[in-house]
PDB file of C-alpha atoms in Angstrom:
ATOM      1  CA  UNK A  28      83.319  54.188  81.771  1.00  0.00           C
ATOM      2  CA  UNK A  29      80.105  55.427  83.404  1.00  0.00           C
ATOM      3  CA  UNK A  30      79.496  52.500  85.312  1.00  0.00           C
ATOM      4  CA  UNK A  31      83.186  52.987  87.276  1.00  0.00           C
ATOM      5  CA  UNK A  32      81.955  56.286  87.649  1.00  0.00           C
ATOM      6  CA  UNK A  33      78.788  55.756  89.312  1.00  0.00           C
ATOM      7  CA  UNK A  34      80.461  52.706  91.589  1.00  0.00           C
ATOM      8  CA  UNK A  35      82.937  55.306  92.546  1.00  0.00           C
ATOM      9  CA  UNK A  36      80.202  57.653  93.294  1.00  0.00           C
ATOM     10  CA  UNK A  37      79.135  56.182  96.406  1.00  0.00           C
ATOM     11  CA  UNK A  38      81.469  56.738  99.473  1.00  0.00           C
ATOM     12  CA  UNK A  39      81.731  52.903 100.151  1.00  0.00           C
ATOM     13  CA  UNK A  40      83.795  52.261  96.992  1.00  0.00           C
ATOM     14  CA  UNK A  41      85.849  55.275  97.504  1.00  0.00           C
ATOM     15  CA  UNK A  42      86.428  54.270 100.990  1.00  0.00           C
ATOM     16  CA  UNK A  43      87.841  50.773  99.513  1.00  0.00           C
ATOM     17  CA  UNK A  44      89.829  51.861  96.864  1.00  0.00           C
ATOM     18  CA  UNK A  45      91.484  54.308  99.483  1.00  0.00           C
ATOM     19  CA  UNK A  46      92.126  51.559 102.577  1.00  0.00           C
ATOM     20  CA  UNK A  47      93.159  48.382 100.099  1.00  0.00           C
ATOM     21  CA  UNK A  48      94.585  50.406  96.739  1.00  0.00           C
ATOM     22  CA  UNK A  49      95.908  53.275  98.139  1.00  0.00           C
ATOM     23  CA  UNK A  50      99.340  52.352 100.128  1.00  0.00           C
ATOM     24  CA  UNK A  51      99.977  55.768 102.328  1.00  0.00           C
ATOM     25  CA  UNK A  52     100.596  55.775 105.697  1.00  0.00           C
ATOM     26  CA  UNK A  53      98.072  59.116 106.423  1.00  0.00           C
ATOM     27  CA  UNK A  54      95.187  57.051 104.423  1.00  0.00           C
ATOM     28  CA  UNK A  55      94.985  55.063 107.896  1.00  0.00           C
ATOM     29  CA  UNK A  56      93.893  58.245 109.618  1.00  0.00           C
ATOM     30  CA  UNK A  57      91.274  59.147 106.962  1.00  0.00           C
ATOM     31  CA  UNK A  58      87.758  59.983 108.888  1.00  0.00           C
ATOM     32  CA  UNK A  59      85.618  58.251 106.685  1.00  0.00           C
ATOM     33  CA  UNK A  60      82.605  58.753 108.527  1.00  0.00           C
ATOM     34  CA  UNK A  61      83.390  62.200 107.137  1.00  0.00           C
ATOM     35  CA  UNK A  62      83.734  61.338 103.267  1.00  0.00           C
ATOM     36  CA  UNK A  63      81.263  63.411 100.941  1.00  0.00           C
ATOM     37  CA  UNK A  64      81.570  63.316  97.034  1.00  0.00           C
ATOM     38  CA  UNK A  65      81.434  67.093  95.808  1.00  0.00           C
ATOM     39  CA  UNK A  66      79.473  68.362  92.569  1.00  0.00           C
ATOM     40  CA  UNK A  67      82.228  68.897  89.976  1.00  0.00           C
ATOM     41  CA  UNK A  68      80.516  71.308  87.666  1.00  0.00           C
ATOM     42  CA  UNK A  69      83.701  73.727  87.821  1.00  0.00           C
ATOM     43  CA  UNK A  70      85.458  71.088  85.520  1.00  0.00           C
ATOM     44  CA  UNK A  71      85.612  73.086  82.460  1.00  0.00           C
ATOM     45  CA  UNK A  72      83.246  72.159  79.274  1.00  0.00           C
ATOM     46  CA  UNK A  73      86.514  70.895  77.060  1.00  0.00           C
ATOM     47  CA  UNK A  74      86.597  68.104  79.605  1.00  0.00           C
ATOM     48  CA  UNK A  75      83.452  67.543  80.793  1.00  0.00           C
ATOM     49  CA  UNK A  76      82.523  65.139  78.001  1.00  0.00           C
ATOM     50  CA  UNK A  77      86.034  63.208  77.852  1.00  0.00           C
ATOM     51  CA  UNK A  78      87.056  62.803  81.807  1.00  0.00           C
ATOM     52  CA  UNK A  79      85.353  60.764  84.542  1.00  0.00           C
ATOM     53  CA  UNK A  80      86.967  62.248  87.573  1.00  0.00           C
ATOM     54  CA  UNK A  81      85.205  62.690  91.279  1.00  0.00           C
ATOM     55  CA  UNK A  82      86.282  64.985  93.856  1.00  0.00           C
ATOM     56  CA  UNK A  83      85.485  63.612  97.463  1.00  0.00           C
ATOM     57  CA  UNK A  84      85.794  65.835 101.145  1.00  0.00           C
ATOM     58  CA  UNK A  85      86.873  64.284 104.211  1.00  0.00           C
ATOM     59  CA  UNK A  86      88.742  65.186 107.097  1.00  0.00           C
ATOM     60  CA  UNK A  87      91.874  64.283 108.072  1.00  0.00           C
ATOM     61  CA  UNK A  88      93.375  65.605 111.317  1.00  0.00           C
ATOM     62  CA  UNK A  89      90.070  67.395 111.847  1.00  0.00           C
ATOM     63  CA  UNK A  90      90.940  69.487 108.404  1.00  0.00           C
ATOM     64  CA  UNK A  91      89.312  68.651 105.193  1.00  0.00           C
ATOM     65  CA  UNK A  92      91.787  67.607 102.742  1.00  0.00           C
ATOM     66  CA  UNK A  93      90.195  66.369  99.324  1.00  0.00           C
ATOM     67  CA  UNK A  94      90.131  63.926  96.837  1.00  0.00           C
ATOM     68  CA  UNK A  95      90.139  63.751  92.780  1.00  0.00           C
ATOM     69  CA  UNK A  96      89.834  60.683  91.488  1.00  0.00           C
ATOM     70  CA  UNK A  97      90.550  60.280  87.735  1.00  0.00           C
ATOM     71  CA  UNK A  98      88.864  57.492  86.040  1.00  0.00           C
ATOM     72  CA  UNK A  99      91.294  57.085  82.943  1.00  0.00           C
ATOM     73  CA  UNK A 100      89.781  54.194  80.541  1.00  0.00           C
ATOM     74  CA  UNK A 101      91.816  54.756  77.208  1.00  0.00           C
ATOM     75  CA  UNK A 102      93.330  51.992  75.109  1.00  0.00           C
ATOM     76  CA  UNK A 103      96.577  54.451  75.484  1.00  0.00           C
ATOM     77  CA  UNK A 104      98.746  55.375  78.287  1.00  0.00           C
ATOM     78  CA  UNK A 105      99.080  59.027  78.087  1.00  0.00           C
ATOM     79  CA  UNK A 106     102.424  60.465  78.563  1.00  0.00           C
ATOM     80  CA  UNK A 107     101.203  63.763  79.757  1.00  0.00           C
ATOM     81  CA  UNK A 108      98.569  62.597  82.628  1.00  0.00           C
ATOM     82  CA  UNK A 109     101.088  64.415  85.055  1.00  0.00           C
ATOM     83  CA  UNK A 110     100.176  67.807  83.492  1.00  0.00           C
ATOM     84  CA  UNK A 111      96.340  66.755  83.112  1.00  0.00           C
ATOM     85  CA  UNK A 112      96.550  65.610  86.586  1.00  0.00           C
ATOM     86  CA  UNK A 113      97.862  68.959  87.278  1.00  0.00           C
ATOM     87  CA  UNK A 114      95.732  71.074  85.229  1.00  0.00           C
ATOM     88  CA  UNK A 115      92.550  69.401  86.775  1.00  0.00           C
ATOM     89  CA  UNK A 116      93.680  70.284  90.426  1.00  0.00           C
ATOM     90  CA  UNK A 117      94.606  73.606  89.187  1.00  0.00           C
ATOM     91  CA  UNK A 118      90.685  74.173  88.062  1.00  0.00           C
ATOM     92  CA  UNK A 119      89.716  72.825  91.170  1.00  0.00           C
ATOM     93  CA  UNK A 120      91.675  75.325  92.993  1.00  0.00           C
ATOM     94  CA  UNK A 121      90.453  78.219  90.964  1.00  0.00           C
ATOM     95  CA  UNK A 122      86.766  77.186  91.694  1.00  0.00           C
ATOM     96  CA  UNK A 123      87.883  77.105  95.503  1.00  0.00           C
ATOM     97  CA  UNK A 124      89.391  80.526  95.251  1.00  0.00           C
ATOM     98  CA  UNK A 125      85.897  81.985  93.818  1.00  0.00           C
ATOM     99  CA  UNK A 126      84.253  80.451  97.098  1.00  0.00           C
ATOM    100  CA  UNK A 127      86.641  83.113  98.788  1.00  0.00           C
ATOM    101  CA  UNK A 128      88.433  80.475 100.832  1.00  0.00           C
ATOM    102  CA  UNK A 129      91.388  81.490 103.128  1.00  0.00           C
ATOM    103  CA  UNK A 130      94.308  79.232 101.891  1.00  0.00           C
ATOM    104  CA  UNK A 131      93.838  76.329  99.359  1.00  0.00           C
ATOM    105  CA  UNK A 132      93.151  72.989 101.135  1.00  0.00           C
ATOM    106  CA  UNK A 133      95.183  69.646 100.257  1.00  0.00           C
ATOM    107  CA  UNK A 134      94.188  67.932  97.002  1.00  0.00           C
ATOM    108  CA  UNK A 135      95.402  64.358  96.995  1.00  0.00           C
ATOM    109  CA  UNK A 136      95.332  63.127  93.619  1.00  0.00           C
ATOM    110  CA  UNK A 137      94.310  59.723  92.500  1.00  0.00           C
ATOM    111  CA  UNK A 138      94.194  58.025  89.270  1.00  0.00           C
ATOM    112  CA  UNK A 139      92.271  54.759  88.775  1.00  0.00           C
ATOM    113  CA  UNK A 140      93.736  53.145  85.238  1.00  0.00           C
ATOM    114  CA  UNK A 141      91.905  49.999  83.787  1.00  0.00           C
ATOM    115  CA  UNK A 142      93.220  50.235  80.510  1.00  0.00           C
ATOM    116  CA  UNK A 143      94.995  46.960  78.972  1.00  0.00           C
ATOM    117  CA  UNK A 144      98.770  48.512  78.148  1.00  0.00           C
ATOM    118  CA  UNK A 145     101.245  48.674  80.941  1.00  0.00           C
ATOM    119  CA  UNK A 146     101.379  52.530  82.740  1.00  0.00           C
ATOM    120  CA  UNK A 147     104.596  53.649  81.238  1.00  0.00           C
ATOM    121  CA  UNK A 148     103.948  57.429  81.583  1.00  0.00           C
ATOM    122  CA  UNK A 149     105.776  59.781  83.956  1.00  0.00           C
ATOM    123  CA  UNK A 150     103.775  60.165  87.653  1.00  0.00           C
ATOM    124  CA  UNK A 151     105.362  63.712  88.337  1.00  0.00           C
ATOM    125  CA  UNK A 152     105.353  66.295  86.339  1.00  0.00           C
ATOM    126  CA  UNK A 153     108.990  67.034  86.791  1.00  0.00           C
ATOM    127  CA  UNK A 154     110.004  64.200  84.853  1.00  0.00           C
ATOM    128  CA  UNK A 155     108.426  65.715  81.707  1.00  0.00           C
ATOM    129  CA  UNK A 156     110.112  68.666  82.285  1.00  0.00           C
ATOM    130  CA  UNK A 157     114.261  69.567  80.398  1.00  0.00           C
ATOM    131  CA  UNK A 158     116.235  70.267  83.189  1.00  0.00           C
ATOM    132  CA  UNK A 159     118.292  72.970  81.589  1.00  0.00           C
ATOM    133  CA  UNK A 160     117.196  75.856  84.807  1.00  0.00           C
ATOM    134  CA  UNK A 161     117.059  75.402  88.176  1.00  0.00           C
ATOM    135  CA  UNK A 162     115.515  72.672  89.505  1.00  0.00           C
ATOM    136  CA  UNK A 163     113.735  74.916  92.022  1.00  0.00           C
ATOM    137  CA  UNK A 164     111.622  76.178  89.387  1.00  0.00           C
ATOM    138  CA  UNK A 165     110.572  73.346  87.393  1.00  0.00           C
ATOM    139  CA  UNK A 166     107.049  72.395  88.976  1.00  0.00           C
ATOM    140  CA  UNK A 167     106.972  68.883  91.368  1.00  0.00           C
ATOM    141  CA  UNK A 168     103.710  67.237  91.508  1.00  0.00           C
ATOM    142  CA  UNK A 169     102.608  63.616  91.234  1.00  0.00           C
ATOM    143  CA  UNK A 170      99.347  61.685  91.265  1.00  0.00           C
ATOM    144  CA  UNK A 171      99.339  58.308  92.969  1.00  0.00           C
ATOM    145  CA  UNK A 172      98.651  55.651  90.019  1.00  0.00           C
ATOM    146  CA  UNK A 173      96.332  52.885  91.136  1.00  0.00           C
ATOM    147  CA  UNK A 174      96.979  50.534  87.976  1.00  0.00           C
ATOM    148  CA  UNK A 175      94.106  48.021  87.831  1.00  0.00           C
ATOM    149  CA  UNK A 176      95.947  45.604  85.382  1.00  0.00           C
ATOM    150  CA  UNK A 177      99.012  45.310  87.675  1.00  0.00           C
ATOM    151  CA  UNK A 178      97.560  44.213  91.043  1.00  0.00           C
ATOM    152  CA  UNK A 179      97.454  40.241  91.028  1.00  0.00           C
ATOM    153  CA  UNK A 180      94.734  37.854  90.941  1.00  0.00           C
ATOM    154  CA  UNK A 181      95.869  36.922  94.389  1.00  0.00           C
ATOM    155  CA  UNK A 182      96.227  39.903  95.985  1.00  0.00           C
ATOM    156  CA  UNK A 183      92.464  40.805  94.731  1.00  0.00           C
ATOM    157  CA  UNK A 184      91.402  37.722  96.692  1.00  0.00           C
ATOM    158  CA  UNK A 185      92.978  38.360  99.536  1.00  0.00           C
ATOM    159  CA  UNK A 186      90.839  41.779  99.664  1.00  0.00           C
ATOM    160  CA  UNK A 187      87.330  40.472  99.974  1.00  0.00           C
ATOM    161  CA  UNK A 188      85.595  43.507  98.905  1.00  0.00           C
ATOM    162  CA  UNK A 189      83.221  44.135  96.361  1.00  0.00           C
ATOM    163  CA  UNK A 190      85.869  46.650  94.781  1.00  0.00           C
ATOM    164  CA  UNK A 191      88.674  43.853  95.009  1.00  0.00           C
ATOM    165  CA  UNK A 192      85.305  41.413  93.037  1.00  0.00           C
ATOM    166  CA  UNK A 193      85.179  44.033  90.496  1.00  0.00           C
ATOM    167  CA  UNK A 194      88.544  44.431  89.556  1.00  0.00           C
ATOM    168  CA  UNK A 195      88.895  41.187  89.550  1.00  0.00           C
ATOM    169  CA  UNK A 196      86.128  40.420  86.621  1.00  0.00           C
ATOM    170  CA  UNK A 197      87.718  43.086  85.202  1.00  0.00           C
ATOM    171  CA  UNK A 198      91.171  41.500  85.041  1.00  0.00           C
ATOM    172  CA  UNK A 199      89.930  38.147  83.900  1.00  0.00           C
ATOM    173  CA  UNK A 200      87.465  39.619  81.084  1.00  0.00           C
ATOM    174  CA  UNK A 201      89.159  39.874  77.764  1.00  0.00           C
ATOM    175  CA  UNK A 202      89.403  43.356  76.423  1.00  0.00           C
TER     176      UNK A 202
END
């Protein structure tokens, strides 16, 4: 939805979705007087056109750590997002690595889901993975799932933001 993605492209929603969606003790120590949304065009041309994702900077213990928020608006859960999740950091890395940087940063995944089924689909990528070699080499990585349709009326209220307004309307519209 392009108008989540340009809400989510200024730093004051990001900042809210992070401090009242977001429940992780290090998002406390965010410096988001620091916060800067990044251009994107490394996301490859296959998903330019279907994804609305963001990548933000900001530091965090005086280190910049970043950012990708997915946008996911399908009518469908999709059982793989662990391994699109994955893939998008992974392209995100390789851009970084053409920049010549030293050792890749942190990339702290988000995914912002507004669709109206319930988020049945794995969070780590392990979990999609048969088990049948060591565990040791079967990739671990998870996105932290931020499931619109699950956080209650009442707990939107309590928020008093414009983010906690919007999600609101959101839940309350029929879709």
């Amino acid at each position: 939805d392009k108008r989540y993605k340009k809400l989510f492209s200024h730093p004051v929603f990001m900042q809210e979705l992070l401090e009242h969606f977001v429940h992780e003790d290090f998002i406390k120590e965010l410096d988001f007087s620091s916060l800067e949304r990044l251009d994107k065009s490394f996301i490859t041309d296959q998903f330019k056109e279907k994804e609305s994702d963001l990548i933000y900077k900001i530091k965090y213990n005086n280190k910049d750590v970043y950012i990708y928020l997915l946008l996911e608006f399908q009518s469908t859960v999709d059982k793989y997002m662990a391994l699109r999740m994955l893939r998008y950091i992974c392209e995100f890395y390789e851009y970084l690595i053409q920049t010549k940087v030293k050792k890749l940063p942190p990339v702290f995944p988000v995914l912002l889901y507004n669709g109206e089924p319930v988020w049945t689909a794995e969070k780590n990528i392990k979990d999609l993975i048969e088990k049948s070699i060591p565990a040791k080499y079967i990739p671990d990585f998870s996105f932290y799932p931020v499931l619109e349709n699950e956080i209650s009326k009442d707990a939107l209220l309590e928020v008093k933001k414009a983010i906690s307004a919007i999600f609101y309307i959101e839940n309350s519209s029929p879709k």
